[in-house]
């Protein structure tokens, strides 16, 4: 497969299906290409000898060699055309034509064949059902949209062509420029991961942004994005966040929506900054494309008005940033330079009669403070303040100090002109203080992404073969739901379980109980009975001499509750001291896009009523496992709040990692719950287990 | 005091301190007034005979009778001037001059005197330190700002003059109009409550909006706003939401900031819709000023693009609204009218080649559906879609169906013109789908405010005199912190407490214990020992025969822990069955602005670790008390989740109301905590009590 970056930098572009027919897509693309493309444009159409003054070729074979083929032929002709393109040695293809998987089974079959041809000829295929691609560096607009992009450093992918059209129309008016733009279409061959990788390698792309309705391979995406975000920020709108939205997305793209919880965790783990709206997407992108990262979280606010200063301070309070605490030197310098009525603490209120010079002094002094990582200039329009000159001053100070500065020059017309010159020098101006601070916040969040270290998943010394045997043995029962009878699976991966055994007669039950110190717990073992306690299938604190009768009682109750239930036996388990322990839950659900999604929470009401859980896409290392424990709201309880004994958090962290290893080693495990995992002052014990296995995968 | 509405509709305005000196505030105001005011403008200045071509009078006494006086004289002359104005019989005064409480103690004294003069002459005074007032109906711009407002139906108050300047500059560009505008300044006499009342009575004000840094009298504001919001929505930015912001606000206005928690509860109880940013303020106001309220929560989305349709659906999912479920009739009609590839379920995707006619059909069919309460039209720019015509169609359909419709016509220039005609007919157009839905959401939230019924606080039959006696007796100890020795206070207000008594010798302890069925609990009673359990000051489950020794033990431990502690005795209390009960906390803190702030939560970790509490400003009725119980996250636990016995929620609700009555009756109670209030399956019991009393107020 040719380097994907060449798709955006071709020397010759062929348009297969080019035409001069009014209103035709094949004409619109040709016109857009002719309008600015620095290379050669080759129309291809067997029914024309010339199109819009360009020599037209009957087919790809007879045309000059082309680097990128744009296909706009009718649906039934696409497959043959793409094959010809492959035969001719062209590596990059954009299929504009719609009528594939988005239209039903016939289209889906056609799309499957398109994928096969792409594999056979090793083709980079964008689409089908794509608006096209743009690359401003070579003046290429290979789309049928009404707008071309301005030159800039933002590369943009979208799963919706309309979204590109809408955004460009607005961005052009705002003077926001792009590097490459791609309409992903049905993502039959090339998807978001491919473009993230390509733009990550492109020195002229400062920010990667995108609108996505789904991610095809979450695992691969996380790996690629983690690498790319070391150098280039990624900001994404992933729609279908809400239940209603997910349903709409699935009906729009025909894709199976993964869970929002998995996207949330996966994108965070990937280092992606997520935006919830078009406005946020560009508010973040504008800051990330022109400003350096802050080296401190303290923000300085410089304003000529108290009210907007307070609003800005609120916005800082809402963000991950904080108000910079000025050094004495800064305060002295401000007191010297500002009038008496000014506020020289942060926010700096240079008061209503501040002119550009006074603003400049305040900005200069603030940016020189080592506690100031970034600054925002917020101004109300006054008779003494020239916004154009203020813009110049801001640009000058920003460059001199190499710290990020954003502005919120409030007002209408008079702010517009200043905004333009600010933009030219990479300083974004925002409509209101909360959006300005959101821009600075995106910079700080990206810095945190770059600075984070992600541990490699630990490779514990486990007994993988034994685990496989247990899974296979269990599934031989022809039931994919397993329970406590498979607790050995946890032991095989080094997760402690209480002493005991599963037995199928009362005498054996007594023998097991006698081998255990103290009283025991009896639990019915049946794949058909899930709420064991409710039906009397659990007996707690049973003395050895009572075990025989208790066995019979527990079995009788189970039989009575459900006569046809499969009863695998009764579990005789060591009785743990739960007084000083905390019940936790660790579990896993396999997401269609991201794979194994680990879950952690405290047991009982914390998970069921308060929904206080943390999730991560496996596999994870120690740091992420510890984050899972720390980020639940009830975490202080594990750490020993309110006079409790602290639980052995390290053992919990290790258990989460061992579970991560287990579910990564066995993709056949579809769901797994250790509930409860009891965390005592020393060590943990898995008390109960349920899992679902895909017996075909095993 | 004259009717405040006359302040905005004067026939004659006097400018005291009018001048023709370049750059002077007194000139700016005169020029602004002359520019459009329909009434007469009277300059007053002893050093001029004529100002800007108008006859100038030396003082108010010699000038013709004026309805509104605008004062711009230097600070030392303000008091004398306002007195003269009062003498002359003018009722409305705007003091522009700064240099009052915002500048220090001398200014604060001057402000106090200004208030006295206002009271003496019964004057409506705006300011001091105000930008001025505007009223577009009479063309009056009595401010020194650079911009005048356009005519409209939004009335606007601001505690920041700069905020007004900034907003008007932008609003004029956007074509957003105002009815009255007031810069509140230091709010010495007139404050937010006065203007809320005035505009609530003004038929030409459709929405009241404001920027506030504090509310002077929370109680009075809630009462006024509740009445006004029956007819007129109120949207406020209350800044100082965050700790940092509150600090900045307090340094800006010199006001003591109340707690954000109190503002949040108080504004919600008042029926105010709160905005967090300038953008939100106007996004809400634009919807509220031109559209009817929705009569159903279902939103119909009509679009020509799948991606933006999904984004819009997400925004609906984030709001209090829901996607409308179309009737079969609607779906059939859409299937008939739309092309085959269209999505006729909600969101309606009329697909990329939709022209205005097709959009119109889809909007028409959607609005005719009884499940559709409101609609949003979201469009990407295409070659076949004329935005101007689309705007006309939207206006026509909106009016025909009298349901709220908003638009999100995406794109740049081409959206602008359409936006203008939409605005003229009250249809707001928004930059992105999430903001459009926020606009519709504001309408639904306002409808809910109007429809809610607020119960009058119940007047329980309590023993107020006994409560007063207990408070007085207790405070005679010269300690304003009271504890269990004052449990009778709760009894006096009908809040049950366990059987028992406080005694100061071991034999009495035994007598009390013998009078109680079963074992008892002993607790040391001392204002100096707050964590009784930790020091061994509590003994649980003590049999009658052990009470004597237990008494001595508890006292000894307390003495040992703190030899100089005041020990009031030992409480002997009935031992409750806590097994089936739930510990809750009810409490009160007195907020400087809003007064008694009631708090409810579950005991222990729920309040301390999870911070799961609800608050309301007292007094409250039954409905609000029940909401307090229902809105904590852990509420299902009280209602009997996970197989627990349901607690007696009605008794909890009643206790909250009785506490509300107690703290309302006694403003001297500064803080009060009943922790725990144990809620059993039948009834509640207050186990422990702490309160702080202002002995001076009592």
mmCIF file of C-alpha atoms in Angstrom, chain B residues 254-529:
data_model
loop_
_atom_site.group_PDB
_atom_site.id
_atom_site.type_symbol
_atom_site.label_atom_id
_atom_site.label_comp_id
_atom_site.label_asym_id
_atom_site.label_seq_id
_atom_site.Cartn_x
_atom_site.Cartn_y
_atom_site.Cartn_z
ATOM 1 C CA UNK B 254 -17.108 44.763 48.496
ATOM 2 C CA UNK B 255 -20.169 42.615 49.244
ATOM 3 C CA UNK B 256 -20.063 39.573 51.503
ATOM 4 C CA UNK B 257 -20.589 36.629 49.260
ATOM 5 C CA UNK B 258 -23.200 34.132 50.390
ATOM 6 C CA UNK B 259 -22.617 30.483 49.677
ATOM 7 C CA UNK B 260 -23.032 29.252 46.131
ATOM 8 C CA UNK B 261 -25.126 26.414 47.495
ATOM 9 C CA UNK B 262 -27.613 28.963 48.874
ATOM 10 C CA UNK B 263 -27.721 30.882 45.599
ATOM 11 C CA UNK B 264 -28.254 27.682 43.681
ATOM 12 C CA UNK B 265 -31.161 26.643 45.893
ATOM 13 C CA UNK B 266 -32.586 30.146 46.267
ATOM 14 C CA UNK B 267 -32.567 30.965 42.545
ATOM 15 C CA UNK B 268 -34.115 27.599 41.744
ATOM 16 C CA UNK B 269 -36.826 28.143 44.371
ATOM 17 C CA UNK B 270 -37.372 31.623 42.940
ATOM 18 C CA UNK B 271 -38.058 30.136 39.495
ATOM 19 C CA UNK B 272 -35.045 31.843 37.937
ATOM 20 C CA UNK B 273 -33.367 30.173 34.971
ATOM 21 C CA UNK B 274 -29.678 30.455 35.599
ATOM 22 C CA UNK B 275 -27.085 30.955 32.858
ATOM 23 C CA UNK B 276 -23.393 30.305 33.378
ATOM 24 C CA UNK B 277 -22.046 32.530 30.620
ATOM 25 C CA UNK B 278 -22.894 35.540 28.497
ATOM 26 C CA UNK B 279 -23.552 33.240 25.589
ATOM 27 C CA UNK B 280 -25.998 31.098 27.513
ATOM 28 C CA UNK B 281 -27.759 34.191 28.847
ATOM 29 C CA UNK B 282 -28.605 35.321 25.331
ATOM 30 C CA UNK B 283 -29.166 31.845 23.937
ATOM 31 C CA UNK B 284 -31.902 31.459 26.534
ATOM 32 C CA UNK B 285 -33.213 35.014 26.266
ATOM 33 C CA UNK B 286 -33.574 34.832 22.498
ATOM 34 C CA UNK B 287 -35.792 31.754 22.775
ATOM 35 C CA UNK B 288 -37.800 33.116 25.690
ATOM 36 C CA UNK B 289 -38.473 36.492 24.108
ATOM 37 C CA UNK B 290 -40.112 35.324 20.897
ATOM 38 C CA UNK B 291 -41.508 31.825 21.224
ATOM 39 C CA UNK B 292 -44.501 30.181 22.911
ATOM 40 C CA UNK B 293 -43.984 27.485 25.528
ATOM 41 C CA UNK B 294 -44.004 23.873 24.323
ATOM 42 C CA UNK B 295 -47.007 21.820 25.449
ATOM 43 C CA UNK B 296 -45.064 18.553 25.209
ATOM 44 C CA UNK B 297 -41.452 17.579 25.819
ATOM 45 C CA UNK B 298 -41.028 15.748 22.517
ATOM 46 C CA UNK B 299 -38.700 17.515 20.060
ATOM 47 C CA UNK B 300 -38.855 16.904 16.315
ATOM 48 C CA UNK B 301 -35.574 17.280 14.440
ATOM 49 C CA UNK B 302 -35.762 18.088 10.723
ATOM 50 C CA UNK B 303 -32.489 18.052 8.818
ATOM 51 C CA UNK B 304 -30.895 17.476 5.435
ATOM 52 C CA UNK B 305 -27.835 15.769 6.903
ATOM 53 C CA UNK B 306 -27.321 12.639 8.979
ATOM 54 C CA UNK B 307 -24.313 13.785 11.000
ATOM 55 C CA UNK B 308 -25.775 17.034 12.290
ATOM 56 C CA UNK B 309 -29.011 15.082 12.929
ATOM 57 C CA UNK B 310 -27.126 12.735 15.253
ATOM 58 C CA UNK B 311 -25.415 15.658 17.017
ATOM 59 C CA UNK B 312 -28.809 17.281 17.540
ATOM 60 C CA UNK B 313 -30.200 14.068 18.960
ATOM 61 C CA UNK B 314 -27.291 13.950 21.426
ATOM 62 C CA UNK B 315 -28.083 17.506 22.478
ATOM 63 C CA UNK B 316 -31.711 16.508 23.094
ATOM 64 C CA UNK B 317 -30.431 13.605 25.178
ATOM 65 C CA UNK B 318 -28.390 16.046 27.273
ATOM 66 C CA UNK B 319 -31.389 18.307 27.901
ATOM 67 C CA UNK B 320 -34.563 17.943 29.941
ATOM 68 C CA UNK B 321 -36.377 17.279 26.647
ATOM 69 C CA UNK B 322 -36.749 14.039 24.697
ATOM 70 C CA UNK B 323 -36.989 13.033 21.045
ATOM 71 C CA UNK B 324 -40.662 13.026 20.018
ATOM 72 C CA UNK B 325 -42.041 9.634 19.156
ATOM 73 C CA UNK B 326 -44.003 10.155 15.962
ATOM 74 C CA UNK B 327 -47.504 8.767 15.539
ATOM 75 C CA UNK B 328 -48.057 6.201 12.791
ATOM 76 C CA UNK B 329 -49.924 8.828 10.875
ATOM 77 C CA UNK B 330 -46.891 11.119 10.918
ATOM 78 C CA UNK B 331 -44.600 8.334 9.779
ATOM 79 C CA UNK B 332 -46.951 7.390 6.956
ATOM 80 C CA UNK B 333 -47.253 11.007 5.872
ATOM 81 C CA UNK B 334 -43.486 11.441 5.906
ATOM 82 C CA UNK B 335 -42.950 8.211 4.002
ATOM 83 C CA UNK B 336 -45.368 9.532 1.399
ATOM 84 C CA UNK B 337 -43.745 12.960 1.139
ATOM 85 C CA UNK B 338 -40.058 12.108 1.453
ATOM 86 C CA UNK B 339 -37.814 10.197 -0.968
ATOM 87 C CA UNK B 340 -37.150 6.546 -0.250
ATOM 88 C CA UNK B 341 -33.656 7.085 1.192
ATOM 89 C CA UNK B 342 -34.952 9.595 3.730
ATOM 90 C CA UNK B 343 -35.261 8.709 7.412
ATOM 91 C CA UNK B 344 -38.872 9.272 8.397
ATOM 92 C CA UNK B 345 -38.310 8.480 12.046
ATOM 93 C CA UNK B 346 -37.034 11.167 14.354
ATOM 94 C CA UNK B 347 -34.525 12.791 13.513
ATOM 95 C CA UNK B 348 -36.129 13.273 10.086
ATOM 96 C CA UNK B 349 -33.326 13.174 7.515
ATOM 97 C CA UNK B 350 -34.755 14.687 4.336
ATOM 98 C CA UNK B 351 -31.322 13.910 2.788
ATOM 99 C CA UNK B 352 -28.801 16.084 1.007
ATOM 100 C CA UNK B 353 -30.854 17.041 -2.024
ATOM 101 C CA UNK B 354 -33.742 18.399 0.070
ATOM 102 C CA UNK B 355 -34.979 21.749 -1.200
ATOM 103 C CA UNK B 356 -37.084 24.260 0.698
ATOM 104 C CA UNK B 357 -40.307 22.597 -0.379
ATOM 105 C CA UNK B 358 -39.290 19.222 1.011
ATOM 106 C CA UNK B 359 -38.091 20.844 4.226
ATOM 107 C CA UNK B 360 -41.444 22.611 4.459
ATOM 108 C CA UNK B 361 -43.373 19.374 4.055
ATOM 109 C CA UNK B 362 -41.314 17.651 6.724
ATOM 110 C CA UNK B 363 -41.721 20.573 9.154
ATOM 111 C CA UNK B 364 -45.452 20.737 8.465
ATOM 112 C CA UNK B 365 -45.980 17.024 9.092
ATOM 113 C CA UNK B 366 -43.805 17.037 12.214
ATOM 114 C CA UNK B 367 -45.512 20.058 13.802
ATOM 115 C CA UNK B 368 -48.937 18.540 13.165
ATOM 116 C CA UNK B 369 -47.994 15.537 15.334
ATOM 117 C CA UNK B 370 -49.532 15.819 18.821
ATOM 118 C CA UNK B 371 -46.413 14.223 20.339
ATOM 119 C CA UNK B 372 -44.268 17.061 19.013
ATOM 120 C CA UNK B 373 -43.964 19.928 21.475
ATOM 121 C CA UNK B 374 -41.247 21.794 19.618
ATOM 122 C CA UNK B 375 -39.039 21.461 16.558
ATOM 123 C CA UNK B 376 -35.539 22.315 15.437
ATOM 124 C CA UNK B 377 -34.557 22.729 11.807
ATOM 125 C CA UNK B 378 -30.905 21.825 11.250
ATOM 126 C CA UNK B 379 -29.396 22.287 7.830
ATOM 127 C CA UNK B 380 -26.068 21.967 6.101
ATOM 128 C CA UNK B 381 -25.635 24.357 3.166
ATOM 129 C CA UNK B 382 -26.230 22.717 -0.229
ATOM 130 C CA UNK B 383 -26.586 23.901 -3.806
ATOM 131 C CA UNK B 384 -30.323 23.196 -3.821
ATOM 132 C CA UNK B 385 -31.223 24.878 -0.535
ATOM 133 C CA UNK B 386 -31.982 28.611 -0.410
ATOM 134 C CA UNK B 387 -31.570 29.682 3.198
ATOM 135 C CA UNK B 388 -33.675 32.843 2.722
ATOM 136 C CA UNK B 389 -36.609 30.839 1.488
ATOM 137 C CA UNK B 390 -36.101 28.217 4.142
ATOM 138 C CA UNK B 391 -36.345 30.981 6.743
ATOM 139 C CA UNK B 392 -39.675 32.128 5.265
ATOM 140 C CA UNK B 393 -41.025 28.587 5.353
ATOM 141 C CA UNK B 394 -39.915 28.074 8.952
ATOM 142 C CA UNK B 395 -41.596 31.329 10.027
ATOM 143 C CA UNK B 396 -44.809 30.405 8.266
ATOM 144 C CA UNK B 397 -44.975 26.896 9.774
ATOM 145 C CA UNK B 398 -44.071 28.152 13.221
ATOM 146 C CA UNK B 399 -46.877 30.678 13.185
ATOM 147 C CA UNK B 400 -49.426 28.276 11.707
ATOM 148 C CA UNK B 401 -48.846 25.693 14.447
ATOM 149 C CA UNK B 402 -48.035 28.012 17.337
ATOM 150 C CA UNK B 403 -45.345 25.647 18.585
ATOM 151 C CA UNK B 404 -41.794 26.772 19.313
ATOM 152 C CA UNK B 405 -39.366 26.259 16.437
ATOM 153 C CA UNK B 406 -35.675 27.142 16.452
ATOM 154 C CA UNK B 407 -33.131 26.767 13.692
ATOM 155 C CA UNK B 408 -29.520 25.856 13.244
ATOM 156 C CA UNK B 409 -28.740 26.896 9.690
ATOM 157 C CA UNK B 410 -25.125 25.843 9.597
ATOM 158 C CA UNK B 411 -22.576 27.750 7.603
ATOM 159 C CA UNK B 412 -21.225 31.278 7.369
ATOM 160 C CA UNK B 413 -22.350 34.229 5.240
ATOM 161 C CA UNK B 414 -25.279 32.497 3.638
ATOM 162 C CA UNK B 415 -26.817 31.857 7.053
ATOM 163 C CA UNK B 416 -26.557 35.513 8.139
ATOM 164 C CA UNK B 417 -29.272 37.016 5.954
ATOM 165 C CA UNK B 418 -31.699 34.215 6.736
ATOM 166 C CA UNK B 419 -30.916 34.632 10.407
ATOM 167 C CA UNK B 420 -32.020 38.253 10.248
ATOM 168 C CA UNK B 421 -35.455 37.540 8.860
ATOM 169 C CA UNK B 422 -35.909 34.677 11.304
ATOM 170 C CA UNK B 423 -35.051 36.986 14.185
ATOM 171 C CA UNK B 424 -37.600 39.521 13.034
ATOM 172 C CA UNK B 425 -40.294 36.906 13.500
ATOM 173 C CA UNK B 426 -38.981 35.688 16.821
ATOM 174 C CA UNK B 427 -37.269 32.520 15.595
ATOM 175 C CA UNK B 428 -33.741 32.343 17.012
ATOM 176 C CA UNK B 429 -31.050 30.780 14.849
ATOM 177 C CA UNK B 430 -28.128 29.153 16.665
ATOM 178 C CA UNK B 431 -24.554 28.394 15.711
ATOM 179 C CA UNK B 432 -24.716 24.741 16.535
ATOM 180 C CA UNK B 433 -27.306 22.103 17.400
ATOM 181 C CA UNK B 434 -26.396 21.962 21.079
ATOM 182 C CA UNK B 435 -27.115 25.663 21.512
ATOM 183 C CA UNK B 436 -30.376 25.400 19.555
ATOM 184 C CA UNK B 437 -31.572 22.639 21.857
ATOM 185 C CA UNK B 438 -30.476 24.652 24.900
ATOM 186 C CA UNK B 439 -32.804 27.400 23.660
ATOM 187 C CA UNK B 440 -35.764 25.003 23.422
ATOM 188 C CA UNK B 441 -34.820 23.564 26.784
ATOM 189 C CA UNK B 442 -35.029 27.017 28.389
ATOM 190 C CA UNK B 443 -38.612 27.297 27.103
ATOM 191 C CA UNK B 444 -39.549 23.939 28.610
ATOM 192 C CA UNK B 445 -37.870 24.805 31.886
ATOM 193 C CA UNK B 446 -39.762 28.086 32.041
ATOM 194 C CA UNK B 447 -43.006 26.246 31.343
ATOM 195 C CA UNK B 448 -42.203 23.933 34.263
ATOM 196 C CA UNK B 449 -41.589 26.962 36.493
ATOM 197 C CA UNK B 450 -44.974 28.379 35.557
ATOM 198 C CA UNK B 451 -46.765 25.094 36.043
ATOM 199 C CA UNK B 452 -45.287 24.188 39.389
ATOM 200 C CA UNK B 453 -47.293 24.653 42.535
ATOM 201 C CA UNK B 454 -45.478 25.699 45.660
ATOM 202 C CA UNK B 455 -47.149 24.597 48.866
ATOM 203 C CA UNK B 456 -47.440 27.148 51.609
ATOM 204 C CA UNK B 457 -45.325 26.136 54.566
ATOM 205 C CA UNK B 458 -47.479 24.132 56.980
ATOM 206 C CA UNK B 459 -48.081 25.777 60.361
ATOM 207 C CA UNK B 460 -47.708 22.863 62.748
ATOM 208 C CA UNK B 461 -49.161 23.172 66.189
ATOM 209 C CA UNK B 462 -45.929 23.698 68.129
ATOM 210 C CA UNK B 463 -44.983 24.999 71.533
ATOM 211 C CA UNK B 464 -43.108 28.116 70.544
ATOM 212 C CA UNK B 465 -42.965 29.540 74.038
ATOM 213 C CA UNK B 466 -41.390 26.417 75.395
ATOM 214 C CA UNK B 467 -38.808 26.505 72.616
ATOM 215 C CA UNK B 468 -37.996 30.099 73.463
ATOM 216 C CA UNK B 469 -37.588 29.198 77.120
ATOM 217 C CA UNK B 470 -35.242 26.353 76.267
ATOM 218 C CA UNK B 471 -33.109 28.559 74.054
ATOM 219 C CA UNK B 472 -32.992 31.305 76.664
ATOM 220 C CA UNK B 473 -32.222 28.933 79.501
ATOM 221 C CA UNK B 474 -29.499 27.252 77.538
ATOM 222 C CA UNK B 475 -27.884 30.465 76.464
ATOM 223 C CA UNK B 476 -27.807 31.705 80.022
ATOM 224 C CA UNK B 477 -24.795 29.450 80.418
ATOM 225 C CA UNK B 478 -23.030 32.087 78.329
ATOM 226 C CA UNK B 479 -22.173 29.554 75.677
ATOM 227 C CA UNK B 480 -23.793 29.804 72.287
ATOM 228 C CA UNK B 481 -23.183 26.133 71.405
ATOM 229 C CA UNK B 482 -25.965 23.867 72.596
ATOM 230 C CA UNK B 483 -26.247 20.084 72.434
ATOM 231 C CA UNK B 484 -28.349 17.161 73.600
ATOM 232 C CA UNK B 485 -29.278 19.009 76.782
ATOM 233 C CA UNK B 486 -31.564 21.024 74.507
ATOM 234 C CA UNK B 487 -33.327 18.092 72.859
ATOM 235 C CA UNK B 488 -36.569 19.399 74.355
ATOM 236 C CA UNK B 489 -36.376 22.073 71.716
ATOM 237 C CA UNK B 490 -37.100 19.415 69.106
ATOM 238 C CA UNK B 491 -39.897 17.947 71.214
ATOM 239 C CA UNK B 492 -41.428 21.411 71.469
ATOM 240 C CA UNK B 493 -41.623 21.435 67.670
ATOM 241 C CA UNK B 494 -43.043 17.924 67.494
ATOM 242 C CA UNK B 495 -39.861 16.182 66.373
ATOM 243 C CA UNK B 496 -39.683 12.839 68.247
ATOM 244 C CA UNK B 497 -36.679 12.053 70.437
ATOM 245 C CA UNK B 498 -35.933 8.809 72.280
ATOM 246 C CA UNK B 499 -37.107 8.327 75.874
ATOM 247 C CA UNK B 500 -34.633 9.393 78.507
ATOM 248 C CA UNK B 501 -33.201 12.267 80.444
ATOM 249 C CA UNK B 502 -29.991 14.052 81.332
ATOM 250 C CA UNK B 503 -28.843 13.485 84.889
ATOM 251 C CA UNK B 504 -25.893 14.531 86.960
ATOM 252 C CA UNK B 505 -25.489 11.689 89.412
ATOM 253 C CA UNK B 506 -25.224 7.913 88.983
ATOM 254 C CA UNK B 507 -28.225 7.029 91.136
ATOM 255 C CA UNK B 508 -30.476 9.268 89.084
ATOM 256 C CA UNK B 509 -29.002 7.608 86.032
ATOM 257 C CA UNK B 510 -30.106 4.229 87.317
ATOM 258 C CA UNK B 511 -33.595 5.566 88.104
ATOM 259 C CA UNK B 512 -33.999 6.903 84.590
ATOM 260 C CA UNK B 513 -32.713 3.652 83.112
ATOM 261 C CA UNK B 514 -35.209 1.658 85.149
ATOM 262 C CA UNK B 515 -38.058 3.802 83.851
ATOM 263 C CA UNK B 516 -37.072 2.839 80.296
ATOM 264 C CA UNK B 517 -37.827 -0.569 78.771
ATOM 265 C CA UNK B 518 -34.713 -2.601 77.936
ATOM 266 C CA UNK B 519 -31.079 -1.563 77.813
ATOM 267 C CA UNK B 520 -30.034 2.081 77.512
ATOM 268 C CA UNK B 521 -27.381 4.275 75.933
ATOM 269 C CA UNK B 522 -25.245 6.656 78.027
ATOM 270 C CA UNK B 523 -23.638 9.741 76.495
ATOM 271 C CA UNK B 524 -21.557 12.420 78.133
ATOM 272 C CA UNK B 525 -23.155 15.869 77.796
ATOM 273 C CA UNK B 526 -20.575 18.615 77.382
ATOM 274 C CA UNK B 527 -20.395 21.604 75.074
ATOM 275 C CA UNK B 528 -16.612 21.178 75.035
ATOM 276 C CA UNK B 529 -16.502 17.589 73.785
#
